[in-house]
Short mmCIF file of C-alpha atoms in Angstrom, two decimals:
data_model
loop_
_atom_site.label_atom_id
_atom_site.label_comp_id
_atom_site.label_asym_id
_atom_site.label_seq_id
_atom_site.Cartn_x
_atom_site.Cartn_y
_atom_site.Cartn_z
CA MET A 1 0.00 0.00 0.00
CA THR A 2 1.37 3.35 -0.85
CA THR A 3 0.08 6.47 0.65
CA GLU A 4 1.18 9.93 -0.37
CA TYR A 5 1.19 13.11 1.63
CA ALA A 6 2.12 16.74 1.11
CA TYR A 7 4.81 17.04 3.74
CA TYR A 8 5.14 20.25 5.72
CA PRO A 9 8.33 20.22 7.84
CA GLY A 10 8.12 23.71 9.31
CA CYS A 11 10.88 25.97 10.63
CA SER A 12 12.04 23.80 13.55
CA LEU A 13 12.46 20.63 11.51
CA HIS A 14 14.92 22.40 9.28
CA THR A 15 16.99 23.60 12.25
CA SER A 16 16.85 22.54 15.89
CA ALA A 17 14.71 19.43 15.28
CA LYS A 18 16.51 18.12 12.20
CA GLU A 19 16.49 14.59 13.63
CA PHE A 20 12.68 14.69 13.67
CA ASP A 21 12.70 15.56 9.98
CA ILE A 22 15.26 12.86 9.16
CA SER A 23 13.54 10.13 11.19
CA THR A 24 10.08 11.02 9.84
CA ARG A 25 11.30 10.63 6.27
CA VAL A 26 13.27 7.45 6.92
CA VAL A 27 10.57 5.69 8.94
CA LEU A 28 7.65 6.62 6.70
CA ASP A 29 9.66 5.64 3.65
CA ALA A 30 10.33 2.24 5.19
CA LEU A 31 6.60 1.92 5.86
CA GLY A 32 5.69 2.70 2.27
CA VAL A 33 4.40 6.22 2.84
CA HIS A 34 5.65 8.76 0.33
CA LEU A 35 6.22 12.34 1.36
CA HIS A 36 6.31 15.20 -1.09
CA GLU A 37 7.70 18.25 0.63
CA ILE A 38 5.53 21.28 0.03
CA GLU A 39 7.37 23.63 -2.26
CA ASP A 40 7.89 27.14 -0.92
CA TRP A 41 6.29 26.47 2.47
CA SER A 42 6.35 29.16 5.13
CA CYS A 43 6.15 29.44 8.92
CA CYS A 44 2.75 28.50 10.39
CA GLY A 45 2.95 31.38 12.85
CA GLY A 46 3.01 29.03 15.83
CA SER A 47 1.28 30.01 19.02
CA VAL A 48 2.59 33.54 18.69
CA ALA A 49 1.36 35.10 15.46
CA ALA A 50 -2.37 34.87 16.23
CA GLY A 51 -1.70 36.59 19.55
CA LEU A 52 -0.69 39.65 17.57
CA SER A 53 -3.30 39.44 14.85
CA HIS A 54 -5.80 36.66 14.29
CA ASP A 55 -5.83 37.36 10.55
CA VAL A 56 -2.06 37.14 10.20
CA GLY A 57 -1.93 33.90 12.20
CA MET A 58 -4.67 32.33 10.10
CA ALA A 59 -3.22 33.47 6.79
CA LEU A 60 0.23 32.14 7.70
CA ALA A 61 -1.08 28.70 8.58
CA ALA A 62 -3.57 28.59 5.71
CA ARG A 63 -0.89 29.30 3.13
CA ASN A 64 0.66 25.86 3.61
CA VAL A 65 -2.75 24.18 3.56
CA VAL A 66 -3.51 25.81 0.21
CA LEU A 67 -0.13 24.71 -1.13
CA ALA A 68 -1.04 21.16 -0.09
CA GLN A 69 -4.39 21.58 -1.89
CA GLN A 70 -2.48 22.40 -5.05
CA GLN A 71 -0.63 19.09 -4.66
CA LYS A 72 -4.05 17.43 -4.24
CA ARG A 73 -2.71 15.55 -1.23
CA ASP A 74 -3.50 15.61 2.46
CA LEU A 75 -1.04 17.63 4.51
CA LEU A 76 1.23 15.77 6.90
CA ALA A 77 3.14 17.63 9.59
CA SER A 78 5.43 16.10 12.18
CA CYS A 79 5.69 19.12 14.45
CA SER A 80 2.70 19.28 16.80
CA GLY A 81 2.56 23.06 16.53
CA CYS A 82 2.60 23.15 12.73
CA TYR A 83 0.05 20.33 12.66
CA ASN A 84 -2.28 22.06 15.10
CA LYS A 85 -2.17 25.47 13.43
CA SER A 86 -2.52 23.98 9.95
CA ALA A 87 -5.51 21.91 11.07
CA LYS A 88 -7.09 25.01 12.57
CA ALA A 89 -6.51 26.92 9.35
CA ALA A 90 -7.93 24.09 7.24
CA GLN A 91 -11.10 24.29 9.33
CA ALA A 92 -11.22 28.07 9.05
CA LEU A 93 -10.86 27.90 5.26
CA ASP A 94 -14.15 25.99 5.15
CA ASP A 95 -15.84 28.47 7.45
CA PRO A 96 -18.22 30.86 5.65
CA GLN A 97 -17.11 33.85 7.76
CA GLU A 98 -13.41 33.23 8.13
CA GLY A 99 -12.71 31.60 4.78
CA PRO A 100 -13.16 34.67 2.54
CA LYS A 101 -10.96 36.83 4.81
CA ILE A 102 -8.13 34.32 4.63
CA ALA A 103 -8.64 33.93 0.90
CA ALA A 104 -8.22 37.71 0.47
CA THR A 105 -4.82 37.71 2.18
CA LEU A 106 -3.70 34.63 0.27
CA SER A 107 -4.76 36.10 -3.05
CA ASP A 108 -2.47 39.05 -2.32
CA MET A 109 0.27 36.45 -2.03
CA GLY A 110 -0.71 35.13 -5.44
CA LEU A 111 -2.46 32.02 -4.16
CA SER A 112 -6.03 30.98 -4.77
CA VAL A 113 -7.90 28.75 -2.38
CA GLY A 114 -8.93 25.52 -4.07
CA GLU A 115 -12.35 23.93 -4.12
CA GLU A 116 -11.31 20.63 -2.60
CA SER A 117 -10.38 20.82 1.04
CA VAL A 118 -7.59 18.62 2.32
CA ARG A 119 -7.15 16.88 5.66
CA VAL A 120 -4.33 17.83 7.97
CA ARG A 121 -2.64 14.91 9.69
CA ASN A 122 0.08 14.45 12.26
CA VAL A 123 2.70 11.75 11.97
CA VAL A 124 1.60 10.23 15.30
CA ASP A 125 -1.98 9.98 14.04
CA VAL A 126 -0.81 8.29 10.83
CA LEU A 127 1.52 5.85 12.61
CA TRP A 128 -1.12 4.96 15.15
CA ASN A 129 -4.29 4.83 13.08
CA ASP A 130 -3.33 4.15 9.47
CA ILE A 131 -0.36 1.85 9.48
CA ASP A 132 0.11 -1.60 10.92
CA ILE A 133 3.57 -1.04 12.30
CA ALA A 134 3.46 -4.12 14.55
CA SER A 135 4.39 -6.36 11.62
CA LYS A 136 7.45 -4.21 10.88
CA ILE A 137 8.95 -4.37 14.36
CA THR A 138 12.09 -6.47 14.00
CA ASN A 139 14.03 -5.14 16.96
CA PRO A 140 11.63 -4.86 19.92
CA LEU A 141 12.87 -2.45 22.57
CA HIS A 142 12.55 -4.83 25.51
CA GLY A 143 13.19 -3.32 28.90
CA LEU A 144 13.24 0.29 27.75
CA ARG A 145 11.18 2.49 30.05
CA VAL A 146 9.61 5.33 28.12
CA ALA A 147 7.83 8.43 29.40
CA SER A 148 5.44 9.52 26.64
CA TYR A 149 5.03 13.25 26.65
CA TYR A 150 2.20 14.64 24.52
CA GLY A 151 2.28 18.28 25.56
CA CYS A 152 -0.52 20.50 24.38
CA LEU A 153 -0.96 20.98 20.68
CA LEU A 154 -0.75 17.35 19.59
CA THR A 155 -4.16 16.50 21.04
CA ARG A 156 -5.81 19.78 21.99
CA PRO A 157 -8.32 21.23 21.37
CA GLN A 158 -10.23 18.11 20.41
CA ASP A 159 -12.44 19.73 17.77
CA ILE A 160 -9.27 20.43 15.79
CA THR A 161 -7.37 17.20 16.48
CA GLY A 162 -10.00 14.63 17.38
CA TRP A 163 -8.02 11.38 17.14
CA ASP A 164 -6.85 11.07 20.75
CA SER A 165 -8.10 12.19 24.13
CA PRO A 166 -7.26 15.83 24.88
CA VAL A 167 -6.58 15.25 28.58
CA HIS A 168 -5.73 11.55 28.82
CA PRO A 169 -4.07 10.77 25.51
CA VAL A 170 -2.80 7.24 24.80
CA SER A 171 -1.45 7.16 21.24
CA LEU A 172 2.24 7.55 22.11
CA ASP A 173 1.96 5.00 24.93
CA ARG A 174 0.36 2.48 22.57
CA LEU A 175 3.04 3.08 19.93
CA THR A 176 5.67 2.62 22.62
CA GLU A 177 4.08 -0.68 23.59
CA ILE A 178 3.94 -1.83 19.98
CA CYS A 179 7.69 -1.08 19.81
CA GLY A 180 8.17 -3.49 22.69
CA ALA A 181 9.14 -0.85 25.22
CA THR A 182 7.45 -0.23 28.56
CA PRO A 183 5.42 2.98 28.85
CA VAL A 184 5.69 4.40 32.36
CA ASP A 185 2.68 5.87 34.12
CA PHE A 186 3.38 9.51 33.42
CA ARG A 187 1.06 12.03 35.01
CA SER A 188 2.71 15.01 33.33
CA LYS A 189 2.03 13.57 29.90
CA ALA A 190 -0.41 16.24 28.78
CA LYS A 191 0.82 19.11 30.92
CA CYS A 192 2.29 22.20 29.34
CA CYS A 193 6.07 22.73 29.19
CA GLY A 194 5.68 26.50 28.81
CA GLY A 195 7.15 26.50 25.30
CA PRO A 196 5.39 29.55 23.89
CA ILE A 197 6.29 31.68 26.91
CA LEU A 198 9.89 30.47 27.19
CA VAL A 199 11.38 33.68 25.87
CA SER A 200 9.27 36.24 27.70
CA GLN A 201 8.65 34.27 30.94
CA LYS A 202 11.75 32.15 31.17
CA LYS A 203 11.48 31.41 34.88
CA VAL A 204 7.93 30.13 34.59
CA ALA A 205 8.77 27.97 31.58
CA PHE A 206 11.78 26.50 33.36
CA GLU A 207 9.67 25.62 36.37
CA LEU A 208 7.05 23.89 34.23
CA THR A 209 9.71 21.98 32.32
CA LYS A 210 11.47 21.01 35.52
CA ASN A 211 8.27 19.41 36.83
CA ILE A 212 8.13 17.21 33.75
CA LEU A 213 11.80 16.20 33.98
CA ASP A 214 11.38 15.53 37.69
CA GLU A 215 8.52 13.15 37.12
CA ALA A 216 10.27 11.35 34.28
CA ARG A 217 13.27 10.76 36.56
CA GLU A 218 11.06 9.72 39.45
CA ARG A 219 9.39 7.13 37.22
CA ARG A 220 12.80 5.76 36.26
CA ALA A 221 12.20 6.50 32.61
CA ASP A 222 15.13 5.87 30.27
CA CYS A 223 13.94 8.60 27.96
CA ILE A 224 11.13 10.98 27.19
CA VAL A 225 9.39 10.46 23.87
CA LEU A 226 7.49 13.29 22.19
CA ALA A 227 6.39 14.81 18.90
CA CYS A 228 6.91 18.53 19.41
CA PRO A 229 10.13 20.43 18.65
CA LEU A 230 9.12 23.25 20.98
CA CYS A 231 8.70 20.83 23.88
CA ALA A 232 12.05 19.28 22.91
CA ASN A 233 13.55 22.75 22.93
CA ASN A 234 12.56 23.10 26.57
CA LEU A 235 13.12 19.52 27.70
CA GLU A 236 16.32 18.82 25.80
CA LEU A 237 18.06 21.97 24.62
CA ARG A 238 17.35 23.83 27.86
CA GLN A 239 17.98 20.82 30.08
CA ALA A 240 21.50 22.00 30.87
CA ASP A 241 20.21 25.47 31.80
CA ILE A 242 17.56 23.95 34.05
CA GLU A 243 20.13 21.66 35.67
CA GLU A 244 22.25 24.70 36.38
CA ALA A 245 19.37 26.83 37.67
CA TYR A 246 18.06 24.15 40.04
CA GLN A 247 21.30 22.34 40.85
CA GLU A 248 20.00 19.06 39.49
CA THR A 249 21.34 16.39 37.16
CA TYR A 250 18.93 14.74 34.77
CA ASN A 251 20.83 13.52 31.70
CA MET A 252 17.42 12.60 30.38
CA PRO A 253 17.50 11.71 26.68
CA VAL A 254 14.61 13.11 24.69
CA LEU A 255 13.62 11.23 21.54
CA TYR A 256 11.03 11.89 18.87
CA ILE A 257 8.46 9.14 18.43
CA THR A 258 9.63 8.53 14.87
CA GLU A 259 13.12 7.79 16.19
CA LEU A 260 11.75 5.26 18.68
CA VAL A 261 9.66 3.54 16.01
CA GLY A 262 12.68 3.56 13.68
CA LEU A 263 14.88 1.91 16.30
CA ALA A 264 12.26 -0.77 16.86
CA MET A 265 12.11 -1.33 13.10
CA GLY A 266 15.81 -2.09 13.21
CA LEU A 267 16.95 1.10 11.47
CA SER A 268 20.38 2.31 12.52
CA PRO A 269 20.63 5.19 15.00
CA ARG A 270 22.87 7.06 12.57
CA LYS A 271 20.32 6.77 9.77
CA LEU A 272 17.61 8.11 12.10
CA GLY A 273 19.66 11.17 12.99
CA LEU A 274 20.06 10.19 16.63
CA TYR A 275 23.58 11.57 16.78
CA LYS A 276 22.15 15.05 16.32
CA HIS A 277 20.72 15.20 19.82
CA VAL A 278 22.24 17.61 22.32
CA VAL A 279 21.48 15.34 25.31
CA SER A 280 23.18 12.13 24.27
CA PRO A 281 20.76 9.25 23.53
CA LYS A 282 23.62 6.78 23.95
CA PRO A 283 22.24 5.23 27.19
CA VAL A 284 19.01 4.46 25.30
CA VAL A 285 20.86 2.81 22.43
CA GLU A 286 22.99 0.81 24.89
CA LYS A 287 19.95 -0.35 26.81
CA ILE A 288 18.25 -1.48 23.61
CA LYS A 289 21.35 -3.54 22.72
CA GLN A 290 21.34 -5.11 26.19
CA GLY A 291 17.63 -5.88 25.98
CA ALA A 292 18.14 -7.58 22.63
CA LYS A 293 20.85 -9.81 24.13
CA LEU A 294 18.61 -10.94 26.99
CA VAL A 295 15.84 -12.20 24.77
CA MET B 1 -16.89 45.88 46.83
CA LYS B 2 -18.78 44.41 49.75
CA ARG B 3 -19.17 40.67 49.28
CA LYS B 4 -22.84 39.90 49.38
CA LYS B 5 -24.31 36.47 49.39
CA CYS B 6 -27.18 35.84 47.08
CA PHE B 7 -29.40 32.85 46.33
CA PHE B 8 -27.93 29.37 46.74
CA GLY B 9 -24.82 30.74 48.32
CA LEU B 10 -23.49 32.11 45.03
CA LYS B 11 -21.00 34.86 45.75
CA VAL B 12 -21.60 38.18 44.11
CA ASP B 13 -18.23 37.95 42.34
CA ARG B 14 -19.56 35.08 40.28
CA GLN B 15 -22.66 36.89 39.18
CA VAL B 16 -23.16 38.51 35.87
CA ASP B 17 -25.41 41.48 36.25
CA GLY B 18 -27.34 41.93 33.03
CA ASP B 19 -27.38 45.71 33.47
CA ARG B 20 -23.65 45.82 33.76
CA MET B 21 -22.89 43.68 30.77
CA ASN B 22 -20.98 45.53 28.14
CA LYS B 23 -21.61 44.16 24.71
CA GLY B 24 -18.94 46.41 23.21
CA VAL B 25 -16.02 44.53 24.70
CA MET B 26 -17.49 41.18 23.76
CA ALA B 27 -18.04 42.43 20.22
CA LYS B 28 -14.42 43.48 20.06
CA ILE B 29 -13.18 40.06 21.13
CA LEU B 30 -15.57 38.43 18.69
CA ALA B 31 -14.28 40.63 15.87
CA GLU B 32 -10.68 39.72 16.61
CA GLY B 33 -11.09 36.08 17.57
CA GLY B 34 -13.49 34.93 14.90
CA ASN B 35 -15.56 31.99 16.02
CA ALA B 36 -13.69 31.75 19.27
CA ALA B 37 -15.66 33.91 21.51
CA ALA B 38 -18.70 32.28 23.04
CA ILE B 39 -18.11 34.46 26.09
CA SER B 40 -21.74 34.99 26.97
CA ALA B 41 -22.23 31.22 27.31
CA CYS B 42 -19.88 31.11 30.31
CA MET B 43 -21.63 30.01 33.51
CA GLN B 44 -18.63 30.67 35.77
CA CYS B 45 -18.09 27.07 36.77
CA GLY B 46 -14.35 27.61 37.02
CA THR B 47 -13.31 24.40 35.25
CA CYS B 48 -10.93 26.49 33.13
CA SER B 49 -9.15 27.86 36.20
CA GLY B 50 -9.06 24.42 37.80
CA GLY B 51 -6.96 22.98 35.01
CA CYS B 52 -4.94 26.06 34.08
CA THR B 53 -1.18 25.54 33.82
CA ASN B 54 -0.22 28.89 35.26
CA ILE B 55 -3.17 29.70 37.51
CA ASP B 56 -1.02 30.15 40.62
CA ARG B 57 0.99 32.86 38.92
CA MET B 58 -1.94 34.77 37.44
CA ASP B 59 -3.54 37.75 39.11
CA LEU B 60 -6.79 37.19 37.21
CA SER B 61 -7.90 33.59 36.75
CA PRO B 62 -9.28 32.56 33.36
CA ARG B 63 -12.76 32.32 34.92
CA LYS B 64 -12.55 35.87 36.23
CA LEU B 65 -11.10 37.08 32.98
CA ILE B 66 -14.16 35.80 31.14
CA LEU B 67 -16.39 37.40 33.79
CA MET B 68 -14.62 40.74 33.37
CA LEU B 69 -15.14 40.51 29.63
CA GLN B 70 -18.82 39.72 30.16
CA ARG B 71 -19.11 42.75 32.36
CA GLY B 72 -17.13 44.83 29.95
CA ASP B 73 -14.37 45.63 32.39
CA TRP B 74 -11.65 45.84 29.76
CA GLU B 75 -9.32 47.85 32.01
CA THR B 76 -8.98 45.00 34.52
CA VAL B 77 -8.26 42.53 31.74
CA LEU B 78 -5.68 44.83 30.21
CA LYS B 79 -3.87 45.33 33.50
CA SER B 80 -3.74 41.65 34.40
CA ASN B 81 -0.70 39.45 33.75
CA THR B 82 -3.00 36.62 32.65
CA LEU B 83 -2.73 37.56 29.01
CA TRP B 84 1.05 37.18 29.08
CA LEU B 85 1.24 34.10 31.31
CA CYS B 86 -1.15 32.05 29.21
CA SER B 87 0.91 29.48 27.34
CA SER B 88 -1.94 28.58 24.94
CA CYS B 89 -1.99 24.97 26.16
CA TYR B 90 -5.74 24.65 25.48
CA ILE B 91 -6.48 22.72 28.67
CA CYS B 92 -9.23 25.21 29.54
CA THR B 93 -10.66 25.02 26.03
CA SER B 94 -10.71 21.22 26.12
CA ARG B 95 -12.46 21.11 29.45
CA CYS B 96 -14.96 23.97 29.15
CA PRO B 97 -18.47 22.47 29.28
CA ARG B 98 -19.95 25.53 27.56
CA GLY B 99 -17.67 25.80 24.56
CA VAL B 100 -16.24 29.15 25.57
CA ARG B 101 -12.69 28.46 24.30
CA PRO B 102 -10.88 30.62 26.87
CA SER B 103 -7.49 30.11 25.09
CA ASP B 104 -8.84 31.69 21.96
CA VAL B 105 -10.51 34.47 23.94
CA ILE B 106 -7.18 35.24 25.62
CA GLU B 107 -5.44 35.13 22.25
CA ALA B 108 -7.90 37.67 20.89
CA ALA B 109 -7.52 39.83 24.01
CA LYS B 110 -3.74 39.75 23.55
CA ALA B 111 -4.04 40.98 19.99
CA ILE B 112 -6.34 43.82 21.04
CA ALA B 113 -4.04 44.77 23.92
CA ILE B 114 -1.02 44.88 21.60
CA ALA B 115 -2.98 46.95 19.09
CA GLU B 116 -3.85 49.35 21.89
CA GLY B 117 -0.18 49.81 22.61
CA ILE B 118 0.44 47.76 25.74
CA GLU B 119 4.17 47.13 26.09
CA ASN B 120 6.03 44.44 28.00
CA ASP B 121 8.49 41.62 27.30
CA ALA B 122 5.76 39.41 25.87
CA THR B 123 4.40 42.05 23.48
CA ARG B 124 7.93 42.85 22.37
CA PHE B 125 8.46 39.16 21.64
CA HIS B 126 5.19 38.92 19.71
CA ASN B 127 6.07 41.96 17.62
CA ILE B 128 9.60 40.79 16.81
CA PHE B 129 8.46 37.22 16.04
CA VAL B 130 5.78 38.29 13.60
CA ASP B 131 8.04 40.93 12.10
CA LEU B 132 10.69 38.32 11.31
CA VAL B 133 8.22 35.76 9.98
CA GLN B 134 6.75 38.44 7.76
CA LYS B 135 10.19 39.41 6.50
CA ARG B 136 11.27 36.03 5.15
CA GLY B 137 8.36 33.66 5.69
CA ILE B 138 10.60 31.28 7.61
CA LEU B 139 11.78 32.03 11.11
CA PHE B 140 15.53 32.43 11.68
CA GLU B 141 15.99 31.86 15.39
CA PRO B 142 19.41 33.49 15.95
CA GLU B 143 17.96 36.71 14.58
CA LEU B 144 14.98 36.39 16.92
CA MET B 145 17.29 36.00 19.92
CA GLN B 146 19.45 38.90 18.81
CA ARG B 147 16.52 41.26 18.22
CA TYR B 148 14.85 40.27 21.48
CA GLY B 149 17.74 39.96 23.90
CA GLY B 150 20.52 41.87 22.18
CA LEU B 151 24.17 41.02 22.60
CA LYS B 152 23.63 39.67 26.12
CA ALA B 153 21.27 36.98 24.91
CA MET B 154 23.60 36.10 22.07
CA VAL B 155 26.49 35.59 24.50
CA GLU B 156 24.25 33.57 26.86
CA GLN B 157 23.01 31.37 24.04
CA ALA B 158 26.42 30.97 22.42
CA PRO B 159 27.32 27.58 23.96
CA LEU B 160 24.02 26.07 22.81
CA GLY B 161 24.32 27.79 19.44
CA ILE B 162 27.81 26.34 18.88
CA GLN B 163 26.57 22.84 19.77
CA LEU B 164 23.72 23.20 17.29
CA VAL B 165 26.06 24.40 14.55
CA LEU B 166 28.43 21.48 15.20
CA LYS B 167 25.54 19.05 14.91
CA GLY B 168 24.48 20.64 11.66
CA LYS B 169 21.24 21.89 13.13
CA LEU B 170 21.80 25.61 12.77
CA SER B 171 22.52 27.11 9.41
CA PRO B 172 24.36 30.45 9.51
CA LEU B 173 22.18 31.64 6.66
CA PRO B 174 18.44 32.19 6.98
CA GLU B 175 15.97 30.43 4.70
CA SER B 176 13.27 32.35 2.93
CA VAL B 177 10.13 31.93 0.85
CA LYS B 178 10.49 32.48 -2.90
CA ASN B 179 8.86 35.87 -3.01
CA PRO B 180 9.41 37.51 0.40
CA ALA B 181 8.35 40.98 -0.71
CA GLN B 182 4.92 39.85 -1.90
CA PHE B 183 4.55 37.66 1.20
CA HIS B 184 5.40 40.54 3.48
CA ASP B 185 3.16 43.09 1.80
CA ALA B 186 0.12 40.79 1.78
CA LEU B 187 0.39 40.19 5.52
CA GLU B 188 1.10 43.84 6.27
CA LYS B 189 -1.98 44.89 4.32
CA HIS B 190 -4.25 42.58 6.31
CA LYS B 191 -2.59 42.94 9.68
CA ARG B 192 -4.79 45.71 10.90
CA THR B 193 -7.91 45.50 8.82
CA ARG B 194 -10.08 45.24 11.89
CA THR B 195 -10.67 48.51 13.65
CA HIS B 196 -9.95 48.36 17.32
CA ASN B 197 -12.01 51.20 18.69
CA PRO B 198 -10.90 52.00 22.25
CA ASP B 199 -14.16 53.91 22.86
CA LEU B 200 -16.08 50.66 22.79
CA SER B 201 -14.93 49.74 26.26
#
């Protein structure tokens, strides 16, 4: 079965979350899903743009949806933020009040909104609901304890996402289980890491992120698994800053779900971009090797 | 205000007095937030505040913020730190039994506050972020840090920046859409099409 998507990487996947981009492509390719990167995509505006002007935020996100329409393919985004904003824009495009306003801005950019609306999907949704990955697992991750962290925009609000529970999501835990790893009971799984307010309210964001790291450590998780580059920015790239601010040591690897699935499919860590992480995922790779020996 | 008890033990600070409702403020939020603002449906149950990520740091809880908007007390909303502490995590919106969508209401209130000229770290960040996205269509984070935090931030972030460069995750050159001028002008034209009339409040 081949499935094709218009792939929207977004700003982060070209920079700080490159391994998410790499692993998404590699894993989906191995699963027979073909991605066609949207040509000339732009920033979705994130959680910030609409807080300055609703119209600008909507137009930014809708631009990529319309580019996907031109490809006549459903849009697939890996980044939770890009996915959420694009899905919101796709809904707004169909709205009789909002649609024409967005269309006006887009027509000034030389784009016309198509007749056929497209669906906006997230890679977690596709992996969980569309593909039978269980049959592709050749290297089950026995003994690996995984804290699945969903954050906010992957599953909320439910009228935009709709494929997992907004407050008690399970998709990442199930995928972890399918990969042979052990999902830990993680109460912080859908709590906010403070990503959008990191820059202007650093202290608050650090505190929120620290709570998540604390619980992951308490639950003896070997790594945190997520699908949001902004969460990873807080949990991984700022981990050293948080360790310094609170005099703690975490050394908590943070992996994207596509990397975990890729490892379980027997793809090499190098091919999945694992070496690009700032907090070394080496302990995870070692533990997987050990687990494989035991079985 | 003297706290008076009314029927069924409801405190007066949870009441919406029909005479004191100000439709103007609600209309403003509705104009900015699109479909978001079902403010008048709020029954002050407080579920939004109960789940809120940053409630203990806010001086006006999401529930009260909605009440103030129902009453038309825009000044109180504008002065509160709630607008800038909200991390748009949508917990309130997911839980609200009345479909009020407090996250979207706060987002709209932010936009109106910024248009009215409120200035703080958060508004500065919003302005710089959107400015940079408008300029090239794709965000270039080093520039964002430099514009927001100046040289100090650049020095602070240098160790992380170097790591990212070494791992091939940070290009020294920004990416851009194919036609940045047209992209920029289209957004600029539609940025302020809605009239934010301060007299309404």
